[in-house]
Amino acid sequence: MSAGSTDTAVRTGRITRTALYLVLLLFALFYLLPFAIMVINSVKPLTEITGGNMMALPQDWTFDPWVKAWATAQIGVDPTGLKPYFWNSIKMVVPAVAISTILGALNGYVLTKWRFKYDTLIFGFMLFACFIPFQIVLIPMARILGLAGLAGSTPGLVLVHVVYGLGFTTLYFKNYYQVFPTELVRAAQIDGAGFFRIFWRLLLPSSGPIIVVSVIWQFTNIWNDFLFGASFADFDSQPMTVALNNLVQSSTGVKEYNVHFAGAILAALPTLLVYIVAGRYFVRGLMAGSVKG
């Protein structure tokens, strides 16, 4: 290939990359526009918003809407803000994510390294559970929670999310452990290691990428869930998403849009932080168990 042809190819490649980056930047700006509007209006006085300046930068910056949304906004009967509901969500999400991840890892371990009769059928049922709509399980789950004495409680919500998320975590770990060398498990058995010792000392330490995937997936789904929280929680155990809805619906008189925007951002911050900190490991973890070698 001549030098002229090489230069032309390089210039064409640069033009193509530049055009691609510009298109991606345009899509990113379009996607981030609603969030930017929420942030801008959450630090404005209400008079600027109602005056028709929703798209403009604040003339008078204020963080009072954030303080009010967190601590003093009227939600239901008492002006508690979102703070107590934030901790309700934390108390629900942390154990639900931990339990569903550990159980999913154990299920994936059993279904790949301790095969038994009808294991494929059982996994098929668990996989089918991933595609069951939320609405279908509301009445049976409400009945089970009532019989177990967990209705309207945080442990009841933890149980609901563990059961519903178990199919996904089992799928992730089964695919990941599928390519883990079975010879190492057999060698550990010959050396006298038992079921749980092999799991804790051999498989679990190598499961970092897929654990990140499971935690991100479960954390996002559970934190953002509204239907289960609205259906199975009592007022004292309502998660943040339900409280945010009540914040908007219980406002009387003038709608405080700046407080609503601040509350929505507060509700979204935990999942946003999770993706910022660990999002790059999500795709890496999904791909880690897809290629042998």
PDB file of N, CA and C in Angstrom, residues 222-291:
ATOM      1  N   ILE A 222     -34.095  -3.778  43.603  1.00  0.00           N
ATOM      2  CA  ILE A 222     -34.769  -3.690  44.894  1.00  0.00           C
ATOM      3  C   ILE A 222     -34.946  -2.236  45.313  1.00  0.00           C
ATOM      4  N   TRP A 223     -33.903  -1.422  45.144  1.00  0.00           N
ATOM      5  CA  TRP A 223     -34.013  -0.019  45.545  1.00  0.00           C
ATOM      6  C   TRP A 223     -35.081   0.708  44.731  1.00  0.00           C
ATOM      7  N   ASN A 224     -35.158   0.434  43.438  1.00  0.00           N
ATOM      8  CA  ASN A 224     -36.088   1.152  42.563  1.00  0.00           C
ATOM      9  C   ASN A 224     -37.496   0.571  42.579  1.00  0.00           C
ATOM     10  N   ASP A 225     -37.696  -0.549  43.264  1.00  0.00           N
ATOM     11  CA  ASP A 225     -39.020  -1.168  43.261  1.00  0.00           C
ATOM     12  C   ASP A 225     -40.047  -0.289  43.967  1.00  0.00           C
ATOM     13  N   PHE A 226     -41.196  -0.180  43.340  1.00  0.00           N
ATOM     14  CA  PHE A 226     -42.312   0.556  43.932  1.00  0.00           C
ATOM     15  C   PHE A 226     -43.486  -0.362  44.259  1.00  0.00           C
ATOM     16  N   LEU A 227     -43.765  -1.316  43.369  1.00  0.00           N
ATOM     17  CA  LEU A 227     -44.969  -2.131  43.505  1.00  0.00           C
ATOM     18  C   LEU A 227     -44.969  -2.956  44.781  1.00  0.00           C
ATOM     19  N   PHE A 228     -43.891  -3.677  45.053  1.00  0.00           N
ATOM     20  CA  PHE A 228     -43.842  -4.499  46.263  1.00  0.00           C
ATOM     21  C   PHE A 228     -43.870  -3.631  47.520  1.00  0.00           C
ATOM     22  N   GLY A 229     -43.177  -2.500  47.490  1.00  0.00           N
ATOM     23  CA  GLY A 229     -43.192  -1.606  48.643  1.00  0.00           C
ATOM     24  C   GLY A 229     -44.571  -1.044  48.916  1.00  0.00           C
ATOM     25  N   ALA A 230     -45.282  -0.668  47.848  1.00  0.00           N
ATOM     26  CA  ALA A 230     -46.625  -0.127  48.023  1.00  0.00           C
ATOM     27  C   ALA A 230     -47.624  -1.199  48.437  1.00  0.00           C
ATOM     28  N   SER A 231     -47.370  -2.452  48.064  1.00  0.00           N
ATOM     29  CA  SER A 231     -48.331  -3.530  48.319  1.00  0.00           C
ATOM     30  C   SER A 231     -48.130  -4.202  49.666  1.00  0.00           C
ATOM     31  N   PHE A 232     -46.875  -4.358  50.108  1.00  0.00           N
ATOM     32  CA  PHE A 232     -46.595  -5.197  51.270  1.00  0.00           C
ATOM     33  C   PHE A 232     -46.052  -4.443  52.468  1.00  0.00           C
ATOM     34  N   ALA A 233     -45.761  -3.154  52.334  1.00  0.00           N
ATOM     35  CA  ALA A 233     -45.172  -2.407  53.454  1.00  0.00           C
ATOM     36  C   ALA A 233     -46.250  -1.665  54.228  1.00  0.00           C
ATOM     37  N   ASP A 234     -46.040  -1.570  55.538  1.00  0.00           N
ATOM     38  CA  ASP A 234     -46.849  -0.694  56.374  1.00  0.00           C
ATOM     39  C   ASP A 234     -46.247   0.700  56.315  1.00  0.00           C
ATOM     40  N   PHE A 235     -46.905   1.670  56.939  1.00  0.00           N
ATOM     41  CA  PHE A 235     -46.410   3.041  56.860  1.00  0.00           C
ATOM     42  C   PHE A 235     -45.014   3.167  57.470  1.00  0.00           C
ATOM     43  N   ASP A 236     -44.748   2.415  58.552  1.00  0.00           N
ATOM     44  CA  ASP A 236     -43.453   2.510  59.224  1.00  0.00           C
ATOM     45  C   ASP A 236     -42.339   1.787  58.483  1.00  0.00           C
ATOM     46  N   SER A 237     -42.679   0.953  57.503  1.00  0.00           N
ATOM     47  CA  SER A 237     -41.661   0.196  56.778  1.00  0.00           C
ATOM     48  C   SER A 237     -41.613   0.540  55.292  1.00  0.00           C
ATOM     49  N   GLN A 238     -42.281   1.601  54.890  1.00  0.00           N
ATOM     50  CA  GLN A 238     -42.298   1.965  53.476  1.00  0.00           C
ATOM     51  C   GLN A 238     -40.911   2.353  52.982  1.00  0.00           C
ATOM     52  N   PRO A 239     -40.528   1.873  51.788  1.00  0.00           N
ATOM     53  CA  PRO A 239     -39.232   2.253  51.231  1.00  0.00           C
ATOM     54  C   PRO A 239     -39.274   3.650  50.622  1.00  0.00           C
ATOM     55  N   MET A 240     -38.149   4.088  50.121  1.00  0.00           N
ATOM     56  CA  MET A 240     -37.991   5.459  49.648  1.00  0.00           C
ATOM     57  C   MET A 240     -38.859   5.760  48.424  1.00  0.00           C
ATOM     58  N   THR A 241     -39.015   4.783  47.543  1.00  0.00           N
ATOM     59  CA  THR A 241     -39.804   5.032  46.337  1.00  0.00           C
ATOM     60  C   THR A 241     -41.265   5.323  46.669  1.00  0.00           C
ATOM     61  N   VAL A 242     -41.800   4.591  47.641  1.00  0.00           N
ATOM     62  CA  VAL A 242     -43.182   4.836  48.054  1.00  0.00           C
ATOM     63  C   VAL A 242     -43.295   6.191  48.734  1.00  0.00           C
ATOM     64  N   ALA A 243     -42.315   6.537  49.563  1.00  0.00           N
ATOM     65  CA  ALA A 243     -42.326   7.838  50.237  1.00  0.00           C
ATOM     66  C   ALA A 243     -42.228   8.978  49.230  1.00  0.00           C
ATOM     67  N   LEU A 244     -41.442   8.788  48.178  1.00  0.00           N
ATOM     68  CA  LEU A 244     -41.334   9.828  47.156  1.00  0.00           C
ATOM     69  C   LEU A 244     -42.675  10.054  46.468  1.00  0.00           C
ATOM     70  N   ASN A 245     -43.386   8.985  46.175  1.00  0.00           N
ATOM     71  CA  ASN A 245     -44.723   9.118  45.603  1.00  0.00           C
ATOM     72  C   ASN A 245     -45.652   9.841  46.567  1.00  0.00           C
ATOM     73  N   ASN A 246     -45.574   9.502  47.851  1.00  0.00           N
ATOM     74  CA  ASN A 246     -46.419  10.168  48.842  1.00  0.00           C
ATOM     75  C   ASN A 246     -46.054  11.635  48.992  1.00  0.00           C
ATOM     76  N   LEU A 247     -44.756  11.947  48.830  1.00  0.00           N
ATOM     77  CA  LEU A 247     -44.327  13.338  48.901  1.00  0.00           C
ATOM     78  C   LEU A 247     -45.016  14.179  47.835  1.00  0.00           C
ATOM     79  N   VAL A 248     -45.095  13.650  46.631  1.00  0.00           N
ATOM     80  CA  VAL A 248     -45.731  14.382  45.533  1.00  0.00           C
ATOM     81  C   VAL A 248     -47.244  14.423  45.715  1.00  0.00           C
ATOM     82  N   GLN A 249     -47.823  13.288  46.125  1.00  0.00           N
ATOM     83  CA  GLN A 249     -49.280  13.204  46.210  1.00  0.00           C
ATOM     84  C   GLN A 249     -49.859  13.922  47.426  1.00  0.00           C
ATOM     85  N   SER A 250     -49.074  14.028  48.506  1.00  0.00           N
ATOM     86  CA  SER A 250     -49.610  14.619  49.732  1.00  0.00           C
ATOM     87  C   SER A 250     -49.408  16.125  49.809  1.00  0.00           C
ATOM     88  N   SER A 251     -48.737  16.702  48.819  1.00  0.00           N
ATOM     89  CA  SER A 251     -48.551  18.153  48.811  1.00  0.00           C
ATOM     90  C   SER A 251     -49.896  18.836  48.622  1.00  0.00           C
ATOM     91  N   THR A 252     -50.177  19.784  49.479  1.00  0.00           N
ATOM     92  CA  THR A 252     -51.430  20.523  49.396  1.00  0.00           C
ATOM     93  C   THR A 252     -51.143  21.978  49.041  1.00  0.00           C
ATOM     94  N   GLY A 253     -52.119  22.624  48.415  1.00  0.00           N
ATOM     95  CA  GLY A 253     -51.929  24.018  48.031  1.00  0.00           C
ATOM     96  C   GLY A 253     -50.977  24.124  46.855  1.00  0.00           C
ATOM     97  N   VAL A 254     -49.917  24.901  47.000  1.00  0.00           N
ATOM     98  CA  VAL A 254     -48.946  25.118  45.926  1.00  0.00           C
ATOM     99  C   VAL A 254     -48.045  23.897  45.807  1.00  0.00           C
ATOM    100  N   LYS A 255     -47.851  23.432  44.577  1.00  0.00           N
ATOM    101  CA  LYS A 255     -46.946  22.317  44.324  1.00  0.00           C
ATOM    102  C   LYS A 255     -45.504  22.807  44.408  1.00  0.00           C
ATOM    103  N   GLU A 256     -44.748  22.224  45.330  1.00  0.00           N
ATOM    104  CA  GLU A 256     -43.356  22.624  45.506  1.00  0.00           C
ATOM    105  C   GLU A 256     -42.466  21.776  44.599  1.00  0.00           C
ATOM    106  N   TYR A 257     -42.385  22.194  43.348  1.00  0.00           N
ATOM    107  CA  TYR A 257     -41.671  21.398  42.357  1.00  0.00           C
ATOM    108  C   TYR A 257     -40.180  21.277  42.690  1.00  0.00           C
ATOM    109  N   ASN A 258     -39.604  22.304  43.258  1.00  0.00           N
ATOM    110  CA  ASN A 258     -38.184  22.220  43.605  1.00  0.00           C
ATOM    111  C   ASN A 258     -37.930  21.161  44.673  1.00  0.00           C
ATOM    112  N   VAL A 259     -38.833  21.034  45.630  1.00  0.00           N
ATOM    113  CA  VAL A 259     -38.717  19.989  46.653  1.00  0.00           C
ATOM    114  C   VAL A 259     -38.914  18.607  46.028  1.00  0.00           C
ATOM    115  N   HIS A 260     -39.855  18.508  45.097  1.00  0.00           N
ATOM    116  CA  HIS A 260     -40.092  17.228  44.432  1.00  0.00           C
ATOM    117  C   HIS A 260     -38.868  16.799  43.631  1.00  0.00           C
ATOM    118  N   PHE A 261     -38.257  17.734  42.910  1.00  0.00           N
ATOM    119  CA  PHE A 261     -37.059  17.418  42.142  1.00  0.00           C
ATOM    120  C   PHE A 261     -35.926  16.966  43.068  1.00  0.00           C
ATOM    121  N   ALA A 262     -35.741  17.695  44.168  1.00  0.00           N
ATOM    122  CA  ALA A 262     -34.689  17.327  45.118  1.00  0.00           C
ATOM    123  C   ALA A 262     -34.950  15.939  45.703  1.00  0.00           C
ATOM    124  N   GLY A 263     -36.197  15.638  46.031  1.00  0.00           N
ATOM    125  CA  GLY A 263     -36.530  14.317  46.564  1.00  0.00           C
ATOM    126  C   GLY A 263     -36.280  13.209  45.558  1.00  0.00           C
ATOM    127  N   ALA A 264     -36.615  13.466  44.287  1.00  0.00           N
ATOM    128  CA  ALA A 264     -36.380  12.456  43.251  1.00  0.00           C
ATOM    129  C   ALA A 264     -34.893  12.171  43.086  1.00  0.00           C
ATOM    130  N   ILE A 265     -34.066  13.220  43.153  1.00  0.00           N
ATOM    131  CA  ILE A 265     -32.614  13.018  43.030  1.00  0.00           C
ATOM    132  C   ILE A 265     -32.080  12.263  44.241  1.00  0.00           C
ATOM    133  N   LEU A 266     -32.572  12.597  45.434  1.00  0.00           N
ATOM    134  CA  LEU A 266     -32.146  11.876  46.634  1.00  0.00           C
ATOM    135  C   LEU A 266     -32.487  10.387  46.537  1.00  0.00           C
ATOM    136  N   ALA A 267     -33.657  10.090  45.968  1.00  0.00           N
ATOM    137  CA  ALA A 267     -34.059   8.695  45.826  1.00  0.00           C
ATOM    138  C   ALA A 267     -33.201   7.958  44.802  1.00  0.00           C
ATOM    139  N   ALA A 268     -32.699   8.684  43.815  1.00  0.00           N
ATOM    140  CA  ALA A 268     -31.912   8.052  42.746  1.00  0.00           C
ATOM    141  C   ALA A 268     -30.422   7.989  43.058  1.00  0.00           C
ATOM    142  N   LEU A 269     -29.952   8.750  44.037  1.00  0.00           N
ATOM    143  CA  LEU A 269     -28.511   8.839  44.302  1.00  0.00           C
ATOM    144  C   LEU A 269     -27.849   7.495  44.627  1.00  0.00           C
ATOM    145  N   PRO A 270     -28.433   6.638  45.465  1.00  0.00           N
ATOM    146  CA  PRO A 270     -27.740   5.381  45.792  1.00  0.00           C
ATOM    147  C   PRO A 270     -27.449   4.514  44.573  1.00  0.00           C
ATOM    148  N   THR A 271     -28.438   4.315  43.696  1.00  0.00           N
ATOM    149  CA  THR A 271     -28.190   3.504  42.506  1.00  0.00           C
ATOM    150  C   THR A 271     -27.209   4.200  41.565  1.00  0.00           C
ATOM    151  N   LEU A 272     -27.290   5.520  41.495  1.00  0.00           N
ATOM    152  CA  LEU A 272     -26.339   6.263  40.666  1.00  0.00           C
ATOM    153  C   LEU A 272     -24.918   6.075  41.174  1.00  0.00           C
ATOM    154  N   LEU A 273     -24.731   6.138  42.483  1.00  0.00           N
ATOM    155  CA  LEU A 273     -23.406   5.952  43.063  1.00  0.00           C
ATOM    156  C   LEU A 273     -22.896   4.533  42.842  1.00  0.00           C
ATOM    157  N   VAL A 274     -23.788   3.554  42.932  1.00  0.00           N
ATOM    158  CA  VAL A 274     -23.384   2.165  42.705  1.00  0.00           C
ATOM    159  C   VAL A 274     -22.857   1.987  41.286  1.00  0.00           C
ATOM    160  N   TYR A 275     -23.544   2.577  40.307  1.00  0.00           N
ATOM    161  CA  TYR A 275     -23.096   2.439  38.924  1.00  0.00           C
ATOM    162  C   TYR A 275     -21.812   3.225  38.665  1.00  0.00           C
ATOM    163  N   ILE A 276     -21.664   4.366  39.309  1.00  0.00           N
ATOM    164  CA  ILE A 276     -20.443   5.139  39.127  1.00  0.00           C
ATOM    165  C   ILE A 276     -19.239   4.390  39.693  1.00  0.00           C
ATOM    166  N   VAL A 277     -19.414   3.782  40.867  1.00  0.00           N
ATOM    167  CA  VAL A 277     -18.301   3.103  41.536  1.00  0.00           C
ATOM    168  C   VAL A 277     -18.005   1.750  40.901  1.00  0.00           C
ATOM    169  N   ALA A 278     -19.051   0.977  40.598  1.00  0.00           N
ATOM    170  CA  ALA A 278     -18.841  -0.412  40.175  1.00  0.00           C
ATOM    171  C   ALA A 278     -19.420  -0.741  38.809  1.00  0.00           C
ATOM    172  N   GLY A 279     -19.960   0.246  38.102  1.00  0.00           N
ATOM    173  CA  GLY A 279     -20.609  -0.037  36.829  1.00  0.00           C
ATOM    174  C   GLY A 279     -19.682  -0.638  35.786  1.00  0.00           C
ATOM    175  N   ARG A 280     -18.420  -0.240  35.786  1.00  0.00           N
ATOM    176  CA  ARG A 280     -17.489  -0.757  34.777  1.00  0.00           C
ATOM    177  C   ARG A 280     -17.228  -2.240  34.950  1.00  0.00           C
ATOM    178  N   TYR A 281     -17.488  -2.758  36.150  1.00  0.00           N
ATOM    179  CA  TYR A 281     -17.278  -4.184  36.398  1.00  0.00           C
ATOM    180  C   TYR A 281     -18.491  -5.025  36.008  1.00  0.00           C
ATOM    181  N   PHE A 282     -19.613  -4.372  35.665  1.00  0.00           N
ATOM    182  CA  PHE A 282     -20.846  -5.109  35.401  1.00  0.00           C
ATOM    183  C   PHE A 282     -20.710  -5.965  34.142  1.00  0.00           C
ATOM    184  N   VAL A 283     -20.385  -5.328  33.019  1.00  0.00           N
ATOM    185  CA  VAL A 283     -20.224  -6.071  31.769  1.00  0.00           C
ATOM    186  C   VAL A 283     -19.042  -7.025  31.865  1.00  0.00           C
ATOM    187  N   ARG A 284     -17.969  -6.593  32.528  1.00  0.00           N
ATOM    188  CA  ARG A 284     -16.804  -7.455  32.701  1.00  0.00           C
ATOM    189  C   ARG A 284     -17.179  -8.721  33.460  1.00  0.00           C
ATOM    190  N   GLY A 285     -18.011  -8.573  34.479  1.00  0.00           N
ATOM    191  CA  GLY A 285     -18.434  -9.744  35.242  1.00  0.00           C
ATOM    192  C   GLY A 285     -19.340 -10.652  34.447  1.00  0.00           C
ATOM    193  N   LEU A 286     -20.231 -10.078  33.626  1.00  0.00           N
ATOM    194  CA  LEU A 286     -21.098 -10.905  32.792  1.00  0.00           C
ATOM    195  C   LEU A 286     -20.302 -11.710  31.779  1.00  0.00           C
ATOM    196  N   MET A 287     -19.250 -11.105  31.233  1.00  0.00           N
ATOM    197  CA  MET A 287     -18.447 -11.772  30.221  1.00  0.00           C
ATOM    198  C   MET A 287     -17.436 -12.743  30.808  1.00  0.00           C
ATOM    199  N   ALA A 288     -17.158 -12.618  32.120  1.00  0.00           N
ATOM    200  CA  ALA A 288     -16.103 -13.427  32.717  1.00  0.00           C
ATOM    201  C   ALA A 288     -16.401 -14.913  32.656  1.00  0.00           C
ATOM    202  N   GLY A 289     -17.675 -15.277  32.774  1.00  0.00           N
ATOM    203  CA  GLY A 289     -18.011 -16.681  32.760  1.00  0.00           C
ATOM    204  C   GLY A 289     -18.469 -17.200  31.409  1.00  0.00           C
ATOM    205  N   SER A 290     -18.312 -16.396  30.357  1.00  0.00           N
ATOM    206  CA  SER A 290     -18.829 -16.791  29.049  1.00  0.00           C
ATOM    207  C   SER A 290     -17.769 -17.390  28.141  1.00  0.00           C
ATOM    208  N   VAL A 291     -16.484 -17.266  28.517  1.00  0.00           N
ATOM    209  CA  VAL A 291     -15.401 -17.752  27.674  1.00  0.00           C
ATOM    210  C   VAL A 291     -14.504 -18.669  28.494  1.00  0.00           C
TER     211      VAL A 291
END
